[in-house]
XYZ file of N, CA and C in Angstrom:
504
model
N 22.095 13.213 13.921
C 22.476 13.295 12.751
C 22.804 14.898 12.066
N 24.222 15.181 11.405
C 24.154 16.443 11.141
C 23.795 16.765 9.950
N 23.628 17.976 9.417
C 23.106 18.258 8.196
C 24.135 17.875 7.209
N 25.199 17.750 7.484
C 26.376 16.967 6.310
C 25.701 15.775 5.945
N 25.138 15.036 7.124
C 24.546 13.564 7.015
C 23.726 13.480 6.311
N 22.747 14.496 6.665
C 21.265 14.867 6.030
C 21.483 15.086 4.463
N 22.566 15.702 4.056
C 22.898 15.866 2.522
C 23.124 14.659 1.963
N 23.996 14.168 2.508
C 24.544 12.692 1.819
C 23.675 11.753 1.840
N 22.520 11.676 2.562
C 21.344 10.886 2.300
C 20.574 11.156 1.096
N 20.404 12.370 0.992
C 19.682 13.207 -0.205
C 20.522 12.774 -1.562
N 21.917 13.090 -1.546
C 22.816 12.865 -2.614
C 22.758 11.099 -3.093
N 22.697 10.376 -1.943
C 22.660 8.993 -2.120
C 21.343 8.656 -2.798
N 20.186 8.899 -2.624
C 18.774 8.954 -2.892
C 19.217 9.232 -4.484
N 19.563 10.356 -4.684
C 19.655 11.059 -5.958
C 20.251 10.169 -6.929
N 21.550 9.793 -6.535
C 21.941 8.644 -7.229
C 21.697 7.360 -7.369
N 20.943 6.894 -6.411
C 20.352 5.487 -6.364
C 19.041 5.748 -7.418
N 18.370 6.740 -7.905
C 17.548 7.120 -8.564
C 17.877 7.363 -9.822
N 19.269 7.619 -10.123
C 19.779 7.569 -11.264
C 19.333 9.105 -11.948
N 19.092 9.969 -10.770
C 18.840 11.438 -11.263
C 17.533 11.543 -11.639
N 16.787 10.294 -11.685
C 15.116 10.440 -12.132
C 14.260 10.828 -11.094
N 13.597 12.131 -10.987
C 12.708 12.491 -10.139
C 11.564 11.518 -9.968
N 11.117 10.650 -10.494
C 10.072 9.901 -10.549
C 10.582 8.765 -9.441
N 11.822 8.348 -9.557
C 12.516 7.410 -9.117
C 12.959 7.750 -7.255
N 13.005 8.920 -7.262
C 13.640 9.617 -6.071
C 12.708 9.324 -4.621
N 11.510 9.207 -4.578
C 10.723 8.980 -3.398
C 11.145 7.531 -3.130
N 11.182 6.556 -3.687
C 11.354 5.493 -3.554
C 12.886 5.122 -3.200
N 13.739 5.781 -3.971
C 15.172 5.839 -3.553
C 15.424 5.992 -2.099
N 14.615 7.277 -1.955
C 14.943 7.915 -0.451
C 14.463 6.968 0.285
N 13.266 6.406 0.329
C 12.721 5.346 1.250
C 13.716 4.218 1.481
N 14.412 3.792 0.485
C 15.296 2.735 0.566
C 16.255 3.346 1.503
N 16.632 4.257 0.789
C 17.880 4.886 1.720
C 17.755 4.987 3.437
N 16.147 5.197 3.569
C 16.194 5.526 4.854
C 15.916 4.152 5.362
N 15.591 3.498 4.908
C 15.165 1.907 5.352
C 16.420 1.311 6.209
N 17.411 1.700 5.920
C 18.612 1.154 6.316
C 19.147 1.980 7.624
N 18.312 2.987 8.091
C 18.882 3.744 8.956
C 18.001 3.191 10.226
N 18.472 3.695 11.507
C 17.738 3.324 12.876
C 16.580 4.312 12.769
N 15.834 4.224 13.679
C 14.603 4.899 13.849
C 14.842 6.338 14.398
N 15.759 6.505 15.118
C 15.774 7.777 15.797
C 16.383 8.616 14.390
N 17.341 7.697 13.451
C 17.963 8.659 12.529
C 16.578 9.156 11.362
N 15.915 8.271 11.184
C 14.757 8.803 10.347
C 14.202 9.813 10.615
N 13.544 9.753 12.175
C 13.113 10.957 12.819
C 13.616 12.336 12.743
N 15.467 12.189 12.928
C 15.939 13.497 12.790
C 16.100 13.680 11.299
N 16.260 12.859 10.017
C 16.059 13.237 8.835
C 14.870 13.822 8.558
N 13.517 13.483 9.161
C 12.133 14.242 9.076
C 12.523 15.739 9.569
N 12.847 15.768 10.728
C 12.998 17.091 11.313
C 14.007 18.131 10.771
N 15.486 17.477 10.154
C 16.189 18.534 9.482
C 15.521 18.843 8.314
N 14.514 18.212 7.601
C 13.859 18.236 6.490
C 12.867 19.015 6.443
N 12.352 19.070 7.702
C 11.386 20.182 8.213
C 11.909 21.469 8.372
N 12.802 21.595 8.862
C 14.047 22.878 9.436
C 14.176 23.620 8.015
N 14.750 22.813 6.881
C 14.909 23.101 5.493
C 13.687 23.699 4.932
N 12.613 23.283 5.118
C 11.219 23.735 4.608
C 11.057 25.217 5.003
N 11.331 25.443 6.281
C 10.881 26.655 7.520
C 11.952 27.293 7.036
N 13.285 27.116 6.717
C 14.254 28.036 6.227
C 13.794 28.570 5.045
N 13.662 27.732 3.942
C 13.120 28.266 2.666
C 11.775 28.745 2.522
N 11.142 29.024 3.657
C 9.648 29.557 3.421
C 10.058 31.003 3.394
N 10.610 31.394 2.258
C 10.605 32.592 1.847
C 9.846 33.323 0.565
N 9.816 34.694 0.626
C 9.288 35.524 -0.292
C 9.571 35.309 -1.732
N 10.887 35.289 -1.806
C 11.799 35.165 -2.908
C 11.489 33.943 -3.647
N 11.480 32.613 -2.943
C 11.190 31.210 -3.436
C 9.639 31.233 -3.522
N 8.879 31.638 -2.710
C 7.543 31.827 -3.290
C 7.239 32.446 -4.832
N 7.825 33.528 -4.880
C 7.714 34.082 -6.258
C 8.237 33.030 -7.067
N 9.364 32.382 -7.117
C 9.729 31.521 -7.966
C 9.149 30.349 -8.051
N 8.320 29.854 -7.285
C 7.180 28.880 -7.310
C 6.199 29.175 -8.166
N 5.692 30.679 -8.083
C 4.787 31.231 -8.632
C 4.999 31.503 -10.037
N 6.272 31.658 -10.177
C 6.757 31.954 -11.958
C 6.597 30.533 -12.415
N 7.425 29.478 -11.619
C 7.525 28.454 -12.410
C 5.958 27.541 -12.566
N 4.977 27.992 -12.096
C 3.646 27.236 -11.985
C 2.714 28.023 -12.618
N 3.063 29.053 -13.164
C 2.395 29.980 -13.446
C 1.015 30.735 -12.627
N 1.380 30.782 -11.197
C 0.648 30.996 -10.098
C 0.939 29.667 -9.312
N 0.619 29.806 -7.963
C 1.119 28.729 -6.916
C 0.372 29.187 -5.670
N -0.230 28.239 -5.203
C -0.858 28.398 -3.608
C 0.278 27.934 -2.768
N -0.461 27.587 -1.284
C 0.724 27.466 -0.408
C 1.459 25.896 -0.711
N 0.280 24.987 -0.843
C 0.648 23.639 -1.062
C 1.627 23.482 -2.124
N 1.377 24.496 -3.487
C 2.213 24.450 -4.374
C 3.771 24.494 -4.087
N 3.815 25.710 -2.960
C 4.907 26.093 -2.317
C 5.628 25.351 -1.803
N 4.694 24.252 -1.035
C 5.493 23.561 -0.176
C 6.117 22.237 -0.846
N 5.401 22.212 -2.048
C 5.929 20.898 -3.151
C 7.221 21.323 -3.532
N 7.215 22.649 -4.178
C 8.276 23.625 -4.600
C 9.577 23.403 -3.658
N 9.106 23.678 -2.346
C 10.346 23.421 -1.463
C 10.997 22.157 -1.333
N 9.942 21.319 -1.136
C 10.246 19.442 -1.255
C 11.211 19.408 -2.558
N 10.800 20.059 -3.613
C 11.730 19.694 -4.914
C 13.113 20.497 -4.814
N 13.085 21.272 -4.102
C 14.183 22.171 -4.041
C 15.348 21.525 -3.424
N 14.641 21.007 -1.901
C 15.667 20.414 -1.187
C 16.092 19.131 -1.686
N 15.409 18.300 -2.341
C 16.043 17.082 -2.999
C 16.648 17.447 -4.156
N 16.951 18.398 -4.809
C 17.947 18.826 -5.676
C 19.415 18.595 -5.111
N 19.620 18.707 -3.940
C 20.792 18.887 -3.203
C 20.914 20.343 -2.492
N 22.186 19.803 -1.495
C 22.615 21.134 -0.953
C 22.981 22.379 -1.536
N 23.731 22.099 -2.578
C 24.460 23.139 -3.497
C 23.204 23.951 -4.160
N 22.374 23.247 -4.680
C 21.128 23.953 -5.288
C 20.355 24.476 -4.335
N 20.279 23.860 -2.953
C 19.434 24.427 -2.016
C 19.862 25.978 -1.743
N 21.447 25.866 -1.249
C 22.110 26.795 -0.728
C 22.078 28.076 -1.654
N 22.156 28.030 -3.219
C 22.426 28.800 -4.102
C 21.080 29.440 -4.467
N 19.830 28.536 -4.337
C 18.733 29.205 -4.625
C 18.302 30.189 -3.370
N 18.892 29.859 -2.043
C 18.615 30.658 -0.839
C 19.203 31.825 -1.013
N 20.228 32.128 -1.996
C 20.814 33.373 -2.089
C 20.239 33.992 -3.280
N 19.908 33.164 -4.308
C 19.436 34.046 -5.430
C 18.470 32.546 -6.345
N 16.994 33.085 -6.237
C 16.199 32.058 -6.365
C 16.122 31.482 -7.946
N 16.716 32.527 -8.751
C 17.134 32.288 -10.215
C 18.185 31.104 -10.456
N 19.226 30.810 -9.404
C 20.316 29.900 -9.362
C 19.423 28.750 -9.546
N 18.207 28.619 -9.613
C 17.929 26.792 -9.512
C 17.862 26.398 -11.027
N 18.032 27.407 -11.977
C 18.120 27.260 -13.199
C 19.514 26.458 -13.579
N 20.317 26.673 -12.572
C 21.865 26.223 -12.718
C 21.857 24.720 -12.210
N 20.757 24.389 -11.475
C 21.010 23.034 -11.049
C 19.935 22.136 -11.477
N 18.960 22.409 -11.862
C 17.928 21.633 -12.311
C 18.094 21.185 -13.985
N 17.837 19.982 -14.264
C 17.783 19.265 -15.438
C 16.727 20.265 -16.106
N 16.644 20.433 -17.231
C 15.243 20.795 -18.146
C 14.000 20.353 -17.809
N 14.063 19.027 -18.155
C 12.597 18.236 -17.758
C 12.158 18.658 -16.411
N 13.027 18.676 -15.255
C 12.740 18.846 -13.907
C 12.111 20.072 -13.894
N 12.749 21.223 -14.363
C 12.210 22.398 -14.346
C 10.812 22.698 -14.958
N 10.176 21.689 -15.919
C 8.980 22.031 -16.498
C 8.030 21.380 -15.385
N 8.419 20.696 -14.150
C 7.262 20.672 -13.183
C 8.033 20.811 -11.797
N 8.569 21.751 -11.404
C 9.405 21.576 -10.254
C 8.479 21.737 -8.830
N 7.594 20.649 -8.832
C 6.847 20.493 -7.664
C 6.866 19.134 -7.409
N 6.923 18.750 -5.765
C 7.212 17.309 -5.577
C 6.077 16.808 -4.555
N 5.248 16.617 -4.905
C 4.129 16.121 -3.667
C 4.190 15.050 -3.107
N 5.124 13.955 -3.921
C 5.346 12.620 -3.386
C 6.069 12.670 -2.015
N 6.979 13.497 -1.957
C 8.235 13.825 -1.056
C 7.559 13.758 0.265
N 6.475 14.940 0.361
C 5.662 15.223 1.536
C 5.066 14.051 2.345
N 4.475 13.221 1.085
C 3.695 11.990 1.289
C 4.753 10.960 2.016
N 5.837 10.716 1.302
C 6.680 9.711 1.830
C 6.999 10.121 3.123
N 7.411 11.238 3.604
C 8.428 11.761 5.021
C 6.929 11.548 5.942
N 5.463 11.732 5.582
C 4.381 11.662 6.477
C 4.215 9.884 6.537
N 4.398 9.338 5.517
C 4.042 7.990 5.960
C 5.445 7.478 6.798
N 6.731 7.843 6.496
C 7.859 7.254 7.280
C 7.559 7.676 8.902
N 7.444 8.834 8.848
C 6.860 9.302 10.409
C 5.949 8.233 10.967
N 4.713 8.493 10.509
C 4.064 7.550 10.941
C 4.550 6.246 11.280
N 5.239 5.595 10.344
C 5.581 4.019 10.421
C 6.580 4.254 11.828
N 7.341 5.163 11.827
C 8.413 5.166 13.306
C 7.805 5.850 14.431
N 7.078 6.710 14.214
C 6.403 7.156 15.500
C 5.269 6.687 15.817
N 4.548 6.087 14.994
C 3.321 5.532 15.351
C 2.025 6.367 14.476
N 0.995 5.686 14.395
C -0.133 6.519 13.937
C -0.901 7.550 14.455
N -0.587 7.760 15.572
C -1.369 8.630 16.484
C -0.216 9.793 16.668
N 1.045 9.982 16.456
C 1.548 11.153 16.399
C 1.502 11.803 14.763
N 0.725 12.859 14.694
C 0.803 13.828 13.472
C 1.744 14.573 13.289
N 3.133 14.462 13.466
C 4.134 15.239 13.354
C 4.301 16.407 13.878
N 3.150 16.626 15.045
C 2.969 17.581 16.055
C 4.288 17.888 16.746
N 5.392 17.080 16.697
C 6.459 17.485 17.321
C 7.606 18.415 16.580
N 7.378 18.370 15.236
C 7.895 19.432 14.465
C 7.738 21.000 14.620
N 8.872 21.644 14.247
C 8.553 22.910 14.537
C 7.673 23.497 13.481
N 6.491 24.053 13.672
C 5.960 24.908 12.879
C 6.252 26.114 11.895
N 5.927 25.995 10.617
C 6.105 27.344 9.901
C 5.796 28.529 10.448
N 6.376 29.527 10.337
C 5.555 30.968 10.597
C 4.449 31.158 9.664
N 3.773 32.103 10.347
C 2.342 32.442 9.353
C 2.658 32.834 7.928
N 3.554 33.398 8.070
C 3.812 34.249 6.545
C 5.303 33.932 6.057
N 5.454 33.786 4.917
C 7.184 33.574 4.342
C 7.740 34.650 4.718
N 9.031 34.739 5.082
C 10.169 35.585 5.545
C 10.094 36.692 4.042
N 10.749 37.880 4.416
C 11.302 38.490 3.502
C 10.372 39.677 2.738
N 10.428 40.279 1.785
C 9.714 41.377 1.002
C 8.554 40.663 0.277
N 7.351 41.093 0.546
C 6.075 40.638 -0.274
C 6.410 41.191 -1.680
N 5.523 40.397 -2.786
C 5.938 40.819 -4.098
C 4.185 40.817 -4.741
N 4.197 41.390 -5.915
C 3.090 41.362 -6.766
C 3.587 40.870 -8.030
N 2.523 40.097 -8.413
C 2.836 39.247 -9.581
C 3.395 39.994 -10.575
N 2.779 41.549 -10.988
C 3.363 42.281 -12.255
C 4.843 42.681 -12.021
N 5.493 42.347 -10.967
C 6.777 42.935 -10.682
C 7.777 41.729 -10.867
N 7.255 40.628 -10.890
C 7.825 39.292 -11.102
C 9.054 39.108 -12.104
N 8.537 39.633 -13.105
C 9.358 39.625 -14.650
C 10.356 40.659 -14.355
N 10.618 41.894 -13.687
C 11.713 42.625 -13.436
C 12.565 41.894 -12.161
N 11.851 41.518 -11.225
C 12.799 40.875 -9.839
C 13.435 39.634 -10.300
N 12.873 39.042 -11.374
C 13.344 37.493 -11.600
C 13.739 37.345 -12.794
N 14.378 38.084 -13.909
C 14.153 38.017 -15.184
C 14.463 36.637 -15.654
N 15.701 35.984 -15.153
C 15.912 34.878 -15.795
C 14.807 33.646 -15.672
N 14.508 33.744 -14.529
C 13.247 32.695 -14.149
C 12.203 32.890 -14.935
N 11.900 34.347 -15.181
C 10.600 34.696 -15.971
C 10.895 34.237 -17.399
N 12.104 34.481 -17.919
C 12.057 34.043 -19.155
C 12.234 32.542 -19.256
N 12.698 31.942 -18.449
C 12.667 30.334 -18.561
C 11.460 29.941 -18.315
N 10.491 30.591 -17.863
C 9.119 29.965 -17.650
C 8.104 30.575 -18.762
N 8.415 31.597 -19.435
C 7.730 32.528 -20.293
C 8.631 32.948 -21.358
N 8.775 32.085 -22.111
C 9.590 32.092 -23.200
C 9.159 33.012 -24.322
């Protein structure tokens, strides 16, 4: 599976869910149910690779601003949410985290954390690879997000659009 095919699956699931975040996990499940097992595993692998690529300090800051604070699990859920916004949103946010404001619906911005996606991918992996495979074949995250570390007091200055959106 190519990255282009990966993004096509994300887009198809978003369309099937009628761009309703609550419906997205089931729409994604349905989209992947039509695929061969090796394609499902490749989709999960590519999703994991995008999680790792987006394991960046700037995006952690965006998650922190959006959540009024964020831990590691919140940051993971934020990255899953970002990936499921689609390719353009993901790539724009990788260049400038403030660009998520250009791609997400106002209702989605209120809670840009999606724990349902991780649960879905875990369930699908278990179904396809078996209950004893704990997704250990996937590449591990580095111990720390890439990029320049930040302090909460500097976020309003570094990310003024995001700060204003979440702190009116």
